[in-house]
Amino acid sequence: MSALARLAPPRLLRALLPAVSLAAILAAIFWLQPRTASYFGLNLLLNLSIPIALATIAQMFILCVNDLDLSIGGYVSLTACITATWLNDTPALGVLALLLCVVAYAAMGALIHLRQLPSIVVTLGMSFVWLGLAVLLLPTPGGQAPDWLRALMTLKPPYVPFPIVAAVVFALVVHVGLMRSAYGVVLRGAGGNPRAVERAGWSLLHVKLTLYALAGLFGVLAGMALVGLTTSADANIALRYTLLSIAGVILGGGEFVGGRVSPIGAVMGAMTLTLAGSFLSFLRLNPDWQIGAQGAILILVLALRALINRAERRAP
Amino acid sequence: MKSMIFAAAAAGMAVSFAATPAPADTADKRIALSNNYAGNSWRQAMLRSWETVTSQAVADGVVAAADAFTTAENQVTEQAAQIQNLILQGYDAIVLNAASPEGLNGAVREACGVGITVVSFDGVVSEPCAWRIAVDFVQMGKDEVLYLAERLPEGGNLLEIRGLAGVFVDDAISSGIHEGVAENPQFQIVGSVHGDWAQDVAQKAVAGILPSLPEVHAVVTQGGDGYGAAQAFKAAGRPTPVIIMGNRHDELTWWKEQKDATGYETMSVSIAPGVSTLAFWVAQQILDGAEVPKDLVVPFLRIDQDTLEEGLADTEPGGVANVLYSLDDAQTVIATAQ
């Protein structure tokens, strides 16, 4: 292990792990189904990972301050329903409603901070509120994606498929904002050592408001991207995103505590999870085993990370 | 040789196929079944029916492959990804039981865009390029009330057991029931619970609401919930109302026991899970070049007091009363739609 540590420092290994997992699963898919190794194939393979990646980024903002968001799936469903109804029929009302959603998310963060409530309980409760609102808005599946959104999500840029372009853009924008900017350091520091950040004169309330609002914003983007792909919405459309987004952040190198997150890793984690589903489907694995196999892939990556972490602790 | 097959197929289309299916024009075609859920007896029977009929069709050389895929979780996003994977696997047709009538339209449009035939059944999709083999669920709900209007001319209190909230089948059957009740004002719906089409869920839900209800004269259901309802009434020490059944083996067995013991009367209605095989043959016909209207309707499978023994004998334990459709049945359904 020490020889390995000298060759490649654990910190580097840790940062590379999400990329290596993504490359490994992509290579396996290309080998199983050569048809996927094309512009058309990559587009189909990856387009549904855009909304998941956006939801994962949203979840990452919450995990950044050691909170956990169990409502993101319901929230994305609600924003998807708003996008497919109000944003399409009366754009002004739609924009207003989506803004209100972001404000509500920020308020949820403030409530969690001010009353010192466990985020799991508050967000679990709110998940039913989002879902209820979504069902009220769209009792039966329907609605229609705004034409401009549909056009955007089915864009065919030259050479590089749209999902890859979108993933790179989102990952870089969030990376610069959260990892490279001065306030980004404060945001992450609030998860790592909240007391120190507070003593340094930063308002923790402000930090939580910002992070929850950002999560709300990316949740809105996820809902819009999803509707752009599916063309219409359903109140239950994104319920799976809650757990997928948490798994995506962790797979991408994030930790549950300590403000240790990685936007680029999170996007890659989300894509790896999406591809894992396709990989198992191409393997013709019995569906009864698929959830288990998906879990096995997760455990495999996390086990590798645990090994790297151990090496990191041992390294001088 | 190829032109001979072609000629034979063309002739076959004109006069309908002979009893033993000759290698058709579709011999090199591959058909996939995309299914969103396998967690109840109906869906299990649906998958078994598909397996039985399509493995024979593959052995006979009618099609090259007919593989079934079920998503690991019953979610729109999962199934959309699954359909996109099936496109990449190069299937010629996708037979689809959809998680949502609207949510899969993007993926279905992708499939149509590369020339794949998409046939949806049971859970149909609204995308215009796909074929739909729909069940008139509204009529099914209404039929239940119409039967009750005959059975209980003086009317009475109804308990409604609904399916899985937010799924359109649940809405459709329920709206049919409410339509029927509106036309037969001697009935009132005094309570409504969600049984999720599962006996254990239905039993718990009914047991929970029973103490708050007046006398219940009949229970209108959606299938998969009648046996659980009966157990809940028994446990509460209440008289057993007329419970509409949904063709499940446990429901039919319970009905038979009650019929033998007390002359209990009811009826049972559902869709035969073999409708997947009807969809298979319709897809095969479309691939074969037949003119098929986009909207087809499946008949209900209804069991009445006098056909109970027969229906029960044809239902395997743990399963649902079933019919396997043949190529001829598919051609009849297509012909009646035209």
PDB file of C-alpha atoms in Angstrom, chain A residues 4-5 7-25 175 249-254 260-262 264-269 272 301-302 304-305 308-309 312:
ATOM      1  CA  LEU A   4       1.116   2.566  -4.185  1.00  0.00           C
ATOM      2  CA  ALA A   5       0.752   5.629  -2.005  1.00  0.00           C
ATOM      3  CA  LEU A   7       3.256   6.300  -6.800  1.00  0.00           C
ATOM      4  CA  ALA A   8      -0.117   7.988  -6.587  1.00  0.00           C
ATOM      5  CA  PRO A   9      -1.081   9.956  -3.508  1.00  0.00           C
ATOM      6  CA  PRO A  10      -4.404   8.810  -1.979  1.00  0.00           C
ATOM      7  CA  ARG A  11      -5.878  12.266  -2.460  1.00  0.00           C
ATOM      8  CA  LEU A  12      -5.343  11.940  -6.202  1.00  0.00           C
ATOM      9  CA  LEU A  13      -6.640   8.370  -6.237  1.00  0.00           C
ATOM     10  CA  ARG A  14      -9.713   9.532  -4.373  1.00  0.00           C
ATOM     11  CA  ALA A  15     -10.363  12.296  -6.882  1.00  0.00           C
ATOM     12  CA  LEU A  16      -9.823   9.887  -9.767  1.00  0.00           C
ATOM     13  CA  LEU A  17     -12.090   7.126  -8.467  1.00  0.00           C
ATOM     14  CA  PRO A  18     -15.388   8.586  -9.827  1.00  0.00           C
ATOM     15  CA  ALA A  19     -13.796   9.116 -13.243  1.00  0.00           C
ATOM     16  CA  VAL A  20     -12.332   5.612 -13.248  1.00  0.00           C
ATOM     17  CA  SER A  21     -15.680   4.040 -12.276  1.00  0.00           C
ATOM     18  CA  LEU A  22     -17.443   6.003 -15.015  1.00  0.00           C
ATOM     19  CA  ALA A  23     -14.850   5.023 -17.627  1.00  0.00           C
ATOM     20  CA  ALA A  24     -14.954   1.372 -16.554  1.00  0.00           C
ATOM     21  CA  ILE A  25     -18.730   1.105 -16.830  1.00  0.00           C
ATOM     22  CA  HIS A 175     -17.022  23.594  -9.502  1.00  0.00           C
ATOM     23  CA  VAL A 249     -23.039  12.403  -4.431  1.00  0.00           C
ATOM     24  CA  ILE A 250     -21.457   9.630  -2.389  1.00  0.00           C
ATOM     25  CA  LEU A 251     -20.351   7.741  -5.492  1.00  0.00           C
ATOM     26  CA  GLY A 252     -18.807  10.966  -6.742  1.00  0.00           C
ATOM     27  CA  GLY A 253     -16.531  11.269  -3.732  1.00  0.00           C
ATOM     28  CA  GLY A 254     -18.750  13.200  -1.334  1.00  0.00           C
ATOM     29  CA  ARG A 260     -16.472  17.209   1.727  1.00  0.00           C
ATOM     30  CA  VAL A 261     -18.187  17.317  -1.666  1.00  0.00           C
ATOM     31  CA  SER A 262     -17.130  17.411  -5.284  1.00  0.00           C
ATOM     32  CA  ILE A 264     -17.495  17.212 -10.841  1.00  0.00           C
ATOM     33  CA  GLY A 265     -17.537  13.934  -8.932  1.00  0.00           C
ATOM     34  CA  ALA A 266     -21.260  14.300  -8.249  1.00  0.00           C
ATOM     35  CA  VAL A 267     -22.055  14.708 -11.945  1.00  0.00           C
ATOM     36  CA  MET A 268     -19.887  11.700 -12.759  1.00  0.00           C
ATOM     37  CA  GLY A 269     -21.525   9.737  -9.944  1.00  0.00           C
ATOM     38  CA  THR A 272     -22.278   6.219 -13.435  1.00  0.00           C
ATOM     39  CA  VAL A 301     -16.983   1.606  -5.552  1.00  0.00           C
ATOM     40  CA  LEU A 302     -17.459   2.563  -1.906  1.00  0.00           C
ATOM     41  CA  LEU A 304     -12.519   0.946  -3.080  1.00  0.00           C
ATOM     42  CA  ARG A 305     -12.928   4.370  -1.549  1.00  0.00           C
ATOM     43  CA  ILE A 308      -8.151   4.741  -0.369  1.00  0.00           C
ATOM     44  CA  ASN A 309      -9.334   6.586   2.741  1.00  0.00           C
ATOM     45  CA  GLU A 312      -4.892   8.483   3.154  1.00  0.00           C
TER      46      GLU A 312
END
